[in-house]
PDB file of C-alpha atoms and ligand atoms in Angstrom:
ATOM      1  CA  UNK A   1       5.538 -26.834   3.576  1.00 88.00           C
ATOM      2  CA  UNK A   2       3.122 -23.970   4.138  1.00 96.00           C
ATOM      3  CA  UNK A   3       3.155 -21.803   0.965  1.00 97.00           C
ATOM      4  CA  UNK A   4       1.986 -18.803   3.007  1.00 98.00           C
ATOM      5  CA  UNK A   5       4.852 -19.015   5.508  1.00 98.00           C
ATOM      6  CA  UNK A   6       6.946 -15.821   5.613  1.00 98.00           C
ATOM      7  CA  UNK A   7       9.468 -17.059   8.175  1.00 98.00           C
ATOM      8  CA  UNK A   8      12.944 -15.652   7.509  1.00 98.00           C
ATOM      9  CA  UNK A   9      11.638 -12.897   5.189  1.00 98.00           C
ATOM     10  CA  UNK A  10      11.914  -9.164   5.775  1.00 98.00           C
ATOM     11  CA  UNK A  11       9.022  -6.892   4.803  1.00 99.00           C
ATOM     12  CA  UNK A  12       9.132  -3.109   4.478  1.00 99.00           C
ATOM     13  CA  UNK A  13       5.681  -1.575   4.985  1.00 98.00           C
ATOM     14  CA  UNK A  14       5.240   2.168   4.435  1.00 98.00           C
ATOM     15  CA  UNK A  15       2.663   4.076   6.457  1.00 98.00           C
ATOM     16  CA  UNK A  16       2.486   1.263   9.001  1.00 97.00           C
ATOM     17  CA  UNK A  17       1.437   3.386  11.994  1.00 95.00           C
ATOM     18  CA  UNK A  18      -2.313   3.344  11.268  1.00 95.00           C
ATOM     19  CA  UNK A  19      -5.113   1.814   9.235  1.00 96.00           C
ATOM     20  CA  UNK A  20      -4.430  -0.622   6.432  1.00 98.00           C
ATOM     21  CA  UNK A  21      -0.633  -0.363   6.700  1.00 98.00           C
ATOM     22  CA  UNK A  22      -0.757  -1.347  10.344  1.00 98.00           C
ATOM     23  CA  UNK A  23      -3.041  -4.306   9.608  1.00 98.00           C
ATOM     24  CA  UNK A  24      -0.828  -5.451   6.746  1.00 98.00           C
ATOM     25  CA  UNK A  25       2.273  -5.250   8.973  1.00 98.00           C
ATOM     26  CA  UNK A  26       0.524  -7.335  11.636  1.00 98.00           C
ATOM     27  CA  UNK A  27      -0.655  -9.964   9.138  1.00 98.00           C
ATOM     28  CA  UNK A  28       2.819 -10.302   7.606  1.00 98.00           C
ATOM     29  CA  UNK A  29       4.290 -10.569  11.121  1.00 98.00           C
ATOM     30  CA  UNK A  30       1.817 -13.286  12.065  1.00 98.00           C
ATOM     31  CA  UNK A  31       2.928 -15.172   8.947  1.00 98.00           C
ATOM     32  CA  UNK A  32       6.515 -14.924  10.275  1.00 98.00           C
ATOM     33  CA  UNK A  33       8.081 -11.908   8.545  1.00 98.00           C
ATOM     34  CA  UNK A  34      10.421  -9.413  10.215  1.00 98.00           C
ATOM     35  CA  UNK A  35       8.806  -5.994   9.853  1.00 98.00           C
ATOM     36  CA  UNK A  36      10.480  -2.731   8.897  1.00 98.00           C
ATOM     37  CA  UNK A  37       7.835  -0.062   9.395  1.00 98.00           C
ATOM     38  CA  UNK A  38       8.360   3.232   7.588  1.00 98.00           C
ATOM     39  CA  UNK A  39       6.488   6.328   8.674  1.00 96.00           C
ATOM     40  CA  UNK A  40       6.596   9.921   9.829  1.00 94.00           C
ATOM     41  CA  UNK A  41       5.580   9.362  13.448  1.00 92.00           C
ATOM     42  CA  UNK A  42       5.939   6.891  16.298  1.00 91.00           C
ATOM     43  CA  UNK A  43       4.636   3.418  15.593  1.00 95.00           C
ATOM     44  CA  UNK A  44       4.402   2.017  19.111  1.00 96.00           C
ATOM     45  CA  UNK A  45       1.043   0.311  18.588  1.00 96.00           C
ATOM     46  CA  UNK A  46       2.307  -1.459  15.463  1.00 98.00           C
ATOM     47  CA  UNK A  47       5.540  -2.398  17.247  1.00 98.00           C
ATOM     48  CA  UNK A  48       3.575  -3.965  20.128  1.00 98.00           C
ATOM     49  CA  UNK A  49       1.432  -6.053  17.775  1.00 98.00           C
ATOM     50  CA  UNK A  50       4.367  -7.198  15.657  1.00 98.00           C
ATOM     51  CA  UNK A  51       6.489  -8.144  18.675  1.00 98.00           C
ATOM     52  CA  UNK A  52       3.520  -9.997  20.193  1.00 98.00           C
ATOM     53  CA  UNK A  53       3.566 -12.142  17.043  1.00 98.00           C
ATOM     54  CA  UNK A  54       7.123 -13.158  18.009  1.00 98.00           C
ATOM     55  CA  UNK A  55       9.058 -11.468  15.206  1.00 98.00           C
ATOM     56  CA  UNK A  56      11.421  -8.483  15.052  1.00 98.00           C
ATOM     57  CA  UNK A  57      10.264  -4.936  14.460  1.00 98.00           C
ATOM     58  CA  UNK A  58      12.372  -2.072  13.112  1.00 98.00           C
ATOM     59  CA  UNK A  59      11.217   1.466  12.620  1.00 98.00           C
ATOM     60  CA  UNK A  60      12.472   3.937  10.029  1.00 98.00           C
ATOM     61  CA  UNK A  61      11.273   7.525  10.311  1.00 97.00           C
ATOM     62  CA  UNK A  62      10.842   9.013   6.856  1.00 98.00           C
ATOM     63  CA  UNK A  63       8.670  11.509   5.036  1.00 98.00           C
ATOM     64  CA  UNK A  64       7.620   9.950   1.741  1.00 98.00           C
ATOM     65  CA  UNK A  65       6.387  13.191   0.207  1.00 98.00           C
ATOM     66  CA  UNK A  66       9.878  13.460  -1.332  1.00 98.00           C
ATOM     67  CA  UNK A  67      12.201  10.922  -2.923  1.00 98.00           C
ATOM     68  CA  UNK A  68      15.081  11.974  -0.678  1.00 98.00           C
ATOM     69  CA  UNK A  69      14.806   9.159   1.947  1.00 98.00           C
ATOM     70  CA  UNK A  70      14.033   6.277  -0.413  1.00 98.00           C
ATOM     71  CA  UNK A  71      17.492   4.813  -1.130  1.00 98.00           C
ATOM     72  CA  UNK A  72      18.347   5.157   2.568  1.00 98.00           C
ATOM     73  CA  UNK A  73      15.281   3.100   3.533  1.00 98.00           C
ATOM     74  CA  UNK A  74      16.455   0.221   1.357  1.00 98.00           C
ATOM     75  CA  UNK A  75      20.075   0.510   2.533  1.00 98.00           C
ATOM     76  CA  UNK A  76      19.114   0.634   6.215  1.00 98.00           C
ATOM     77  CA  UNK A  77      16.811  -2.387   5.811  1.00 98.00           C
ATOM     78  CA  UNK A  78      19.548  -4.465   4.184  1.00 98.00           C
ATOM     79  CA  UNK A  79      22.087  -3.352   6.778  1.00 98.00           C
ATOM     80  CA  UNK A  80      19.790  -4.138   9.709  1.00 98.00           C
ATOM     81  CA  UNK A  81      17.987  -7.239   8.465  1.00 98.00           C
ATOM     82  CA  UNK A  82      20.345  -8.651   5.826  1.00 98.00           C
ATOM     83  CA  UNK A  83      17.898  -8.414   2.927  1.00 98.00           C
ATOM     84  CA  UNK A  84      14.659  -6.880   1.710  1.00 98.00           C
ATOM     85  CA  UNK A  85      12.246  -9.580   0.528  1.00 98.00           C
ATOM     86  CA  UNK A  86       8.880  -7.803   0.512  1.00 99.00           C
ATOM     87  CA  UNK A  87       7.960  -4.163  -0.110  1.00 99.00           C
ATOM     88  CA  UNK A  88       4.451  -2.865   0.565  1.00 99.00           C
ATOM     89  CA  UNK A  89       3.879   0.619  -0.857  1.00 98.00           C
ATOM     90  CA  UNK A  90       0.978   1.564   1.388  1.00 98.00           C
ATOM     91  CA  UNK A  91       1.555   5.186   2.472  1.00 98.00           C
ATOM     92  CA  UNK A  92      -0.905   7.478   0.780  1.00 98.00           C
ATOM     93  CA  UNK A  93      -2.906  10.658   1.120  1.00 97.00           C
ATOM     94  CA  UNK A  94      -6.117  12.023  -0.359  1.00 96.00           C
ATOM     95  CA  UNK A  95      -7.271  15.603  -1.008  1.00 97.00           C
ATOM     96  CA  UNK A  96     -10.907  16.379  -1.772  1.00 96.00           C
ATOM     97  CA  UNK A  97     -12.253  19.267  -3.891  1.00 98.00           C
ATOM     98  CA  UNK A  98     -14.305  19.692  -7.055  1.00 98.00           C
ATOM     99  CA  UNK A  99     -12.168  19.332 -10.188  1.00 98.00           C
ATOM    100  CA  UNK A 100     -12.880  22.951 -11.232  1.00 98.00           C
ATOM    101  CA  UNK A 101     -11.428  24.249  -7.960  1.00 98.00           C
ATOM    102  CA  UNK A 102      -8.614  21.723  -7.471  1.00 98.00           C
ATOM    103  CA  UNK A 103      -5.256  23.348  -6.677  1.00 98.00           C
ATOM    104  CA  UNK A 104      -1.823  22.548  -8.060  1.00 98.00           C
ATOM    105  CA  UNK A 105      -0.619  22.055  -4.482  1.00 98.00           C
ATOM    106  CA  UNK A 106      -3.221  19.330  -3.869  1.00 98.00           C
ATOM    107  CA  UNK A 107      -2.312  17.763  -7.187  1.00 98.00           C
ATOM    108  CA  UNK A 108       1.437  17.644  -6.463  1.00 98.00           C
ATOM    109  CA  UNK A 109       1.127  16.534  -2.823  1.00 98.00           C
ATOM    110  CA  UNK A 110      -0.933  13.455  -3.699  1.00 98.00           C
ATOM    111  CA  UNK A 111       0.999  12.484  -6.831  1.00 98.00           C
ATOM    112  CA  UNK A 112       4.363  12.884  -5.064  1.00 98.00           C
ATOM    113  CA  UNK A 113       3.437  10.650  -2.118  1.00 98.00           C
ATOM    114  CA  UNK A 114       1.130   8.093  -3.720  1.00 98.00           C
ATOM    115  CA  UNK A 115       2.813   7.643  -7.087  1.00 98.00           C
ATOM    116  CA  UNK A 116       6.288   9.173  -7.367  1.00 98.00           C
ATOM    117  CA  UNK A 117       7.637   7.865  -4.054  1.00 98.00           C
ATOM    118  CA  UNK A 118       6.019   4.451  -4.620  1.00 98.00           C
ATOM    119  CA  UNK A 119       7.787   4.172  -7.980  1.00 99.00           C
ATOM    120  CA  UNK A 120      11.224   5.276  -6.784  1.00 99.00           C
ATOM    121  CA  UNK A 121      11.046   3.135  -3.631  1.00 99.00           C
ATOM    122  CA  UNK A 122      10.119   0.178  -5.863  1.00 99.00           C
ATOM    123  CA  UNK A 123      13.070   1.050  -8.087  1.00 98.00           C
ATOM    124  CA  UNK A 124      15.494   1.134  -5.137  1.00 98.00           C
ATOM    125  CA  UNK A 125      14.122  -2.103  -3.642  1.00 99.00           C
ATOM    126  CA  UNK A 126      13.816  -3.663  -7.094  1.00 98.00           C
ATOM    127  CA  UNK A 127      17.548  -3.257  -7.818  1.00 98.00           C
ATOM    128  CA  UNK A 128      18.325  -5.318  -4.707  1.00 98.00           C
ATOM    129  CA  UNK A 129      15.617  -7.899  -5.487  1.00 98.00           C
ATOM    130  CA  UNK A 130      16.739  -8.304  -9.096  1.00 98.00           C
ATOM    131  CA  UNK A 131      20.320  -8.924  -7.955  1.00 98.00           C
ATOM    132  CA  UNK A 132      19.044 -11.683  -5.649  1.00 98.00           C
ATOM    133  CA  UNK A 133      16.586 -13.033  -8.228  1.00 98.00           C
ATOM    134  CA  UNK A 134      13.647 -12.854  -5.816  1.00 98.00           C
ATOM    135  CA  UNK A 135      11.291 -10.365  -4.227  1.00 98.00           C
ATOM    136  CA  UNK A 136       7.686  -9.314  -3.803  1.00 99.00           C
ATOM    137  CA  UNK A 137       6.333  -5.807  -4.297  1.00 99.00           C
ATOM    138  CA  UNK A 138       2.749  -4.992  -3.334  1.00 99.00           C
ATOM    139  CA  UNK A 139       1.265  -1.619  -4.217  1.00 99.00           C
ATOM    140  CA  UNK A 140      -1.821  -0.451  -2.368  1.00 98.00           C
ATOM    141  CA  UNK A 141      -4.045   0.750  -5.176  1.00 98.00           C
ATOM    142  CA  UNK A 142      -7.760   1.601  -4.886  1.00 98.00           C
ATOM    143  CA  UNK A 143     -11.149   1.223  -6.536  1.00 98.00           C
ATOM    144  CA  UNK A 144     -10.049   4.513  -8.120  1.00 98.00           C
ATOM    145  CA  UNK A 145      -7.556   2.413 -10.080  1.00 98.00           C
ATOM    146  CA  UNK A 146     -10.642   1.179 -11.978  1.00 98.00           C
ATOM    147  CA  UNK A 147     -13.216   3.932 -11.542  1.00 98.00           C
ATOM    148  CA  UNK A 148     -13.301   7.725 -11.776  1.00 98.00           C
ATOM    149  CA  UNK A 149     -14.822   8.770  -8.482  1.00 96.00           C
ATOM    150  CA  UNK A 150     -15.681  12.417  -7.779  1.00 96.00           C
ATOM    151  CA  UNK A 151     -13.831  15.306  -6.069  1.00 96.00           C
ATOM    152  CA  UNK A 152     -10.476  13.467  -5.838  1.00 98.00           C
ATOM    153  CA  UNK A 153      -8.732  14.105  -9.186  1.00 98.00           C
ATOM    154  CA  UNK A 154      -5.130  13.694  -8.020  1.00 98.00           C
ATOM    155  CA  UNK A 155      -6.023  10.604  -5.969  1.00 98.00           C
ATOM    156  CA  UNK A 156      -7.719   8.929  -8.951  1.00 98.00           C
ATOM    157  CA  UNK A 157      -4.756   9.848 -11.173  1.00 98.00           C
ATOM    158  CA  UNK A 158      -2.284   8.480  -8.606  1.00 99.00           C
ATOM    159  CA  UNK A 159      -4.119   5.199  -8.046  1.00 98.00           C
ATOM    160  CA  UNK A 160      -4.821   4.636 -11.755  1.00 98.00           C
ATOM    161  CA  UNK A 161      -1.134   5.366 -12.346  1.00 98.00           C
ATOM    162  CA  UNK A 162      -0.121   2.914  -9.642  1.00 98.00           C
ATOM    163  CA  UNK A 163      -2.146   0.150 -11.316  1.00 98.00           C
ATOM    164  CA  UNK A 164      -0.378   0.902 -14.596  1.00 98.00           C
ATOM    165  CA  UNK A 165       3.037   0.901 -12.916  1.00 98.00           C
ATOM    166  CA  UNK A 166       2.207  -2.416 -11.255  1.00 99.00           C
ATOM    167  CA  UNK A 167       1.664  -3.936 -14.699  1.00 98.00           C
ATOM    168  CA  UNK A 168       4.763  -2.281 -16.201  1.00 99.00           C
ATOM    169  CA  UNK A 169       7.071  -3.460 -13.414  1.00 99.00           C
ATOM    170  CA  UNK A 170       5.555  -6.951 -13.589  1.00 99.00           C
ATOM    171  CA  UNK A 171       6.285  -7.070 -17.322  1.00 98.00           C
ATOM    172  CA  UNK A 172       9.913  -5.986 -16.788  1.00 98.00           C
ATOM    173  CA  UNK A 173      10.688  -8.059 -13.687  1.00 99.00           C
ATOM    174  CA  UNK A 174       8.492 -11.212 -13.777  1.00 98.00           C
ATOM    175  CA  UNK A 175      11.089 -13.317 -15.586  1.00 98.00           C
ATOM    176  CA  UNK A 176      13.740 -12.204 -13.077  1.00 98.00           C
ATOM    177  CA  UNK A 177      12.060 -13.606  -9.964  1.00 98.00           C
ATOM    178  CA  UNK A 178      10.341 -10.459  -8.740  1.00 98.00           C
ATOM    179  CA  UNK A 179       6.553 -10.379  -8.386  1.00 99.00           C
ATOM    180  CA  UNK A 180       4.871  -6.984  -8.605  1.00 99.00           C
ATOM    181  CA  UNK A 181       1.167  -6.898  -7.789  1.00 99.00           C
ATOM    182  CA  UNK A 182      -1.353  -4.571  -6.186  1.00 99.00           C
ATOM    183  CA  UNK A 183      -4.276  -4.705  -3.790  1.00 99.00           C
ATOM    184  CA  UNK A 184      -7.267  -2.474  -4.409  1.00 98.00           C
ATOM    185  CA  UNK A 185      -9.074  -1.986  -1.103  1.00 98.00           C
ATOM    186  CA  UNK A 186     -12.745  -1.073  -1.307  1.00 98.00           C
ATOM    187  CA  UNK A 187     -14.255   1.231   1.296  1.00 97.00           C
ATOM    188  CA  UNK A 188     -12.481   0.653   4.624  1.00 97.00           C
ATOM    189  CA  UNK A 189     -12.940   2.245   8.020  1.00 96.00           C
ATOM    190  CA  UNK A 190      -9.711   4.295   8.321  1.00 93.00           C
ATOM    191  CA  UNK A 191      -8.599   7.952   8.471  1.00 91.00           C
ATOM    192  CA  UNK A 192      -8.600   7.976   4.667  1.00 89.00           C
ATOM    193  CA  UNK A 193     -12.416   7.649   4.544  1.00 93.00           C
ATOM    194  CA  UNK A 194     -13.335   9.705   7.612  1.00 93.00           C
ATOM    195  CA  UNK A 195     -14.838  12.551   5.562  1.00 91.00           C
ATOM    196  CA  UNK A 196     -16.986  10.108   3.570  1.00 92.00           C
ATOM    197  CA  UNK A 197     -18.221   8.320   6.665  1.00 94.00           C
ATOM    198  CA  UNK A 198     -19.141  11.652   8.272  1.00 95.00           C
ATOM    199  CA  UNK A 199     -21.300  12.580   5.254  1.00 94.00           C
ATOM    200  CA  UNK A 200     -24.590  10.723   5.896  1.00 95.00           C
ATOM    201  CA  UNK A 201     -25.726  10.798   2.241  1.00 95.00           C
ATOM    202  CA  UNK A 202     -22.436   9.573   0.741  1.00 93.00           C
ATOM    203  CA  UNK A 203     -21.970   7.061   3.529  1.00 95.00           C
ATOM    204  CA  UNK A 204     -25.412   5.504   2.978  1.00 96.00           C
ATOM    205  CA  UNK A 205     -25.001   5.516  -0.811  1.00 95.00           C
ATOM    206  CA  UNK A 206     -21.652   3.711  -0.541  1.00 96.00           C
ATOM    207  CA  UNK A 207     -22.946   1.124   1.917  1.00 96.00           C
ATOM    208  CA  UNK A 208     -25.981   0.343  -0.229  1.00 97.00           C
ATOM    209  CA  UNK A 209     -23.668  -0.594  -3.138  1.00 97.00           C
ATOM    210  CA  UNK A 210     -21.418  -2.994  -1.218  1.00 98.00           C
ATOM    211  CA  UNK A 211     -22.659  -6.581  -1.775  1.00 98.00           C
ATOM    212  CA  UNK A 212     -21.092  -7.714   1.522  1.00 98.00           C
ATOM    213  CA  UNK A 213     -23.382  -5.214   3.278  1.00 97.00           C
ATOM    214  CA  UNK A 214     -20.670  -3.573   5.378  1.00 97.00           C
ATOM    215  CA  UNK A 215     -17.579  -1.379   5.114  1.00 97.00           C
ATOM    216  CA  UNK A 216     -14.230  -3.148   5.273  1.00 98.00           C
ATOM    217  CA  UNK A 217     -12.363  -3.334   8.564  1.00 97.00           C
ATOM    218  CA  UNK A 218      -8.544  -3.015   8.429  1.00 96.00           C
ATOM    219  CA  UNK A 219      -8.289  -6.665   9.510  1.00 96.00           C
ATOM    220  CA  UNK A 220      -9.983  -7.666   6.221  1.00 98.00           C
ATOM    221  CA  UNK A 221      -6.898  -6.679   4.188  1.00 98.00           C
ATOM    222  CA  UNK A 222      -4.089  -8.791   5.671  1.00 98.00           C
ATOM    223  CA  UNK A 223      -4.855 -12.124   3.997  1.00 98.00           C
ATOM    224  CA  UNK A 224      -4.463 -10.686   0.502  1.00 98.00           C
ATOM    225  CA  UNK A 225      -1.135  -9.128   1.509  1.00 98.00           C
ATOM    226  CA  UNK A 226       0.177 -12.412   2.937  1.00 98.00           C
ATOM    227  CA  UNK A 227      -0.848 -14.206  -0.264  1.00 98.00           C
ATOM    228  CA  UNK A 228       0.925 -11.691  -2.524  1.00 99.00           C
ATOM    229  CA  UNK A 229       4.005 -11.632  -0.239  1.00 99.00           C
ATOM    230  CA  UNK A 230       4.368 -15.417  -0.086  1.00 98.00           C
ATOM    231  CA  UNK A 231       5.455 -18.172  -2.417  1.00 98.00           C
ATOM    232  CA  UNK A 232       1.753 -19.048  -2.850  1.00 98.00           C
ATOM    233  CA  UNK A 233       1.696 -16.238  -5.436  1.00 98.00           C
ATOM    234  CA  UNK A 234       4.967 -17.030  -7.242  1.00 98.00           C
ATOM    235  CA  UNK A 235       3.195 -17.255 -10.639  1.00 98.00           C
ATOM    236  CA  UNK A 236       0.970 -14.212 -10.028  1.00 98.00           C
ATOM    237  CA  UNK A 237       2.236 -11.062 -11.772  1.00 98.00           C
ATOM    238  CA  UNK A 238       0.743  -7.646 -12.480  1.00 98.00           C
ATOM    239  CA  UNK A 239      -2.692  -8.161 -10.943  1.00 98.00           C
ATOM    240  CA  UNK A 240      -4.710  -5.602  -9.020  1.00 98.00           C
ATOM    241  CA  UNK A 241      -6.548  -7.745  -6.474  1.00 98.00           C
ATOM    242  CA  UNK A 242      -9.754  -6.082  -5.295  1.00 98.00           C
ATOM    243  CA  UNK A 243     -10.604  -6.598  -1.623  1.00 98.00           C
ATOM    244  CA  UNK A 244     -13.854  -4.699  -1.776  1.00 98.00           C
ATOM    245  CA  UNK A 245     -16.781  -6.701  -0.381  1.00 98.00           C
ATOM    246  CA  UNK A 246     -17.875  -7.293  -3.983  1.00 98.00           C
ATOM    247  CA  UNK A 247     -18.100  -3.593  -5.006  1.00 98.00           C
ATOM    248  CA  UNK A 248     -16.607  -4.135  -8.467  1.00 98.00           C
ATOM    249  CA  UNK A 249     -18.816  -7.164  -9.088  1.00 97.00           C
ATOM    250  CA  UNK A 250     -21.888  -4.961  -8.874  1.00 95.00           C
TER     251      UNK A 250
HETATM  252  P1  LIG B 301      -4.499   6.233   6.757  1.00 51.05           P
HETATM  253  O1  LIG B 301      -4.614   7.690   6.493  1.00 51.05           O
HETATM  254  O2  LIG B 301      -4.834   5.710   8.098  1.00 51.05           O
HETATM  255  O3  LIG B 301      -3.051   5.717   6.387  1.00 51.05           O
HETATM  256  C1  LIG B 301      -2.174   6.377   5.515  1.00 51.05           C
HETATM  257  C2  LIG B 301      -0.772   6.090   5.963  1.00 51.05           C
HETATM  258  O4  LIG B 301       0.150   6.746   5.070  1.00 51.05           O
HETATM  259  C3  LIG B 301      -0.496   6.637   7.363  1.00 51.05           C
HETATM  260  O5  LIG B 301       0.292   5.705   8.059  1.00 51.05           O
HETATM  261  C4  LIG B 301       0.290   7.898   7.084  1.00 51.05           C
HETATM  262  O6  LIG B 301       1.142   8.270   8.142  1.00 51.05           O
HETATM  263  C5  LIG B 301       1.072   7.462   5.864  1.00 51.05           C
HETATM  264  N1  LIG B 301       1.606   8.607   5.124  1.00 51.05           N
HETATM  265  C6  LIG B 301       0.899   9.562   4.478  1.00 51.05           C
HETATM  266  N2  LIG B 301       1.743  10.467   3.972  1.00 51.05           N
HETATM  267  C7  LIG B 301       2.999  10.093   4.306  1.00 51.05           C
HETATM  268  C8  LIG B 301       4.283  10.649   4.106  1.00 51.05           C
HETATM  269  N3  LIG B 301       4.472  11.808   3.449  1.00 51.05           N
HETATM  270  N4  LIG B 301       5.361   9.992   4.604  1.00 51.05           N
HETATM  271  C9  LIG B 301       5.202   8.847   5.290  1.00 51.05           C
HETATM  272  N5  LIG B 301       4.010   8.273   5.520  1.00 51.05           N
HETATM  273  C10 LIG B 301       2.911   8.900   5.044  1.00 51.05           C
HETATM  274  O7  LIG B 301      -5.450   5.573   5.675  1.00 51.05           O
HETATM  275  P2  LIG B 301      -5.489   4.094   5.087  1.00 51.05           P
HETATM  276  O8  LIG B 301      -6.850   3.908   4.585  1.00 51.05           O
HETATM  277  O9  LIG B 301      -4.928   3.108   6.021  1.00 51.05           O
HETATM  278  O10 LIG B 301      -4.544   4.243   3.811  1.00 51.05           O
HETATM  279  C11 LIG B 301      -3.528   3.319   3.476  1.00 51.05           C
HETATM  280  C12 LIG B 301      -3.487   3.152   1.964  1.00 51.05           C
HETATM  281  O11 LIG B 301      -4.698   2.535   1.540  1.00 51.05           O
HETATM  282  C13 LIG B 301      -3.401   4.475   1.202  1.00 51.05           C
HETATM  283  O12 LIG B 301      -2.522   4.330   0.107  1.00 51.05           O
HETATM  284  C14 LIG B 301      -4.824   4.675   0.718  1.00 51.05           C
HETATM  285  O13 LIG B 301      -4.887   5.453  -0.427  1.00 51.05           O
HETATM  286  C15 LIG B 301      -5.224   3.236   0.457  1.00 51.05           C
HETATM  287  N6  LIG B 301      -6.652   2.986   0.355  1.00 51.05           N
HETATM  288  C16 LIG B 301      -7.478   3.148   1.428  1.00 51.05           C
HETATM  289  C17 LIG B 301      -8.843   2.890   1.272  1.00 51.05           C
HETATM  290  C18 LIG B 301      -9.814   3.030   2.405  1.00 51.05           C
HETATM  291  O14 LIG B 301     -11.007   2.817   2.212  1.00 51.05           O
HETATM  292  N7  LIG B 301      -9.401   3.330   3.599  1.00 51.05           N
HETATM  293  C19 LIG B 301      -9.355   2.480   0.049  1.00 51.05           C
HETATM  294  C20 LIG B 301      -8.469   2.325  -1.022  1.00 51.05           C
HETATM  295  C21 LIG B 301      -7.128   2.575  -0.853  1.00 51.05           C
END
């Protein structure tokens, strides 16, 4: 028995068309899971990688800036795949401005996508998982779940909130067979960090603080997701697992 085997499981991954979501979908597929990728645009690259791993790929087009599509995502997954075993709340956005200038629009947009939709999708998936007495929910948090950061007030609030929700849901659902945990990626090379990487001062300052001596590549994230999605983590509840090249150890 391989405790990391995901054969026969179905995983919903939001924001699976690029970056960390795409890498997580590929890693779960390589471990054997059927992938339901949720996103706003075509996910052909992710589809190709998942199918190359020899498992099924389904795509659901949805805009997660509102709660409107969330129940439908769960219903369609169960209808198409028979069950929903793993949910990865990965979709997220970031808006940058000094706190004194930060707009209500930038506040609401980030909180709605990163926190509100993640909670209500977890609620919809959680109902199904609790009925079955099993399930795995993985929230993609951030170092801003632990630290303040600068110029990203709604992002820090959303990711700190997501860490809190991870613990709350774990407390409510752990005894009922559902594991809720989070991954806190450090600084990864994706669209999310493009502005930082284009700023030579911030980019150098960040790199100099990472004990591993390099930024994370999307392929660095998949192992943690497979662990938290598999029976290897059956007694792991409510953690926020940093995958950060040692940033928080500094
Ligand atoms: P990314 O911008 O490449 O990916 C974000 C994904 O979310 C995309 O697939 C995008 O289409 C999707 N998305 C955004 N808004 C959506 C909406 N309204 N409806 C549906 N999908 C939507 O960046 P990424 O770095 O891969 O980000 C993935 C997650 O990782 C995010 O939650 C981000 O906050 C988190 N994260 C990233 C880093 C990093 O260094 N890159 C660090 C910590 C946390």
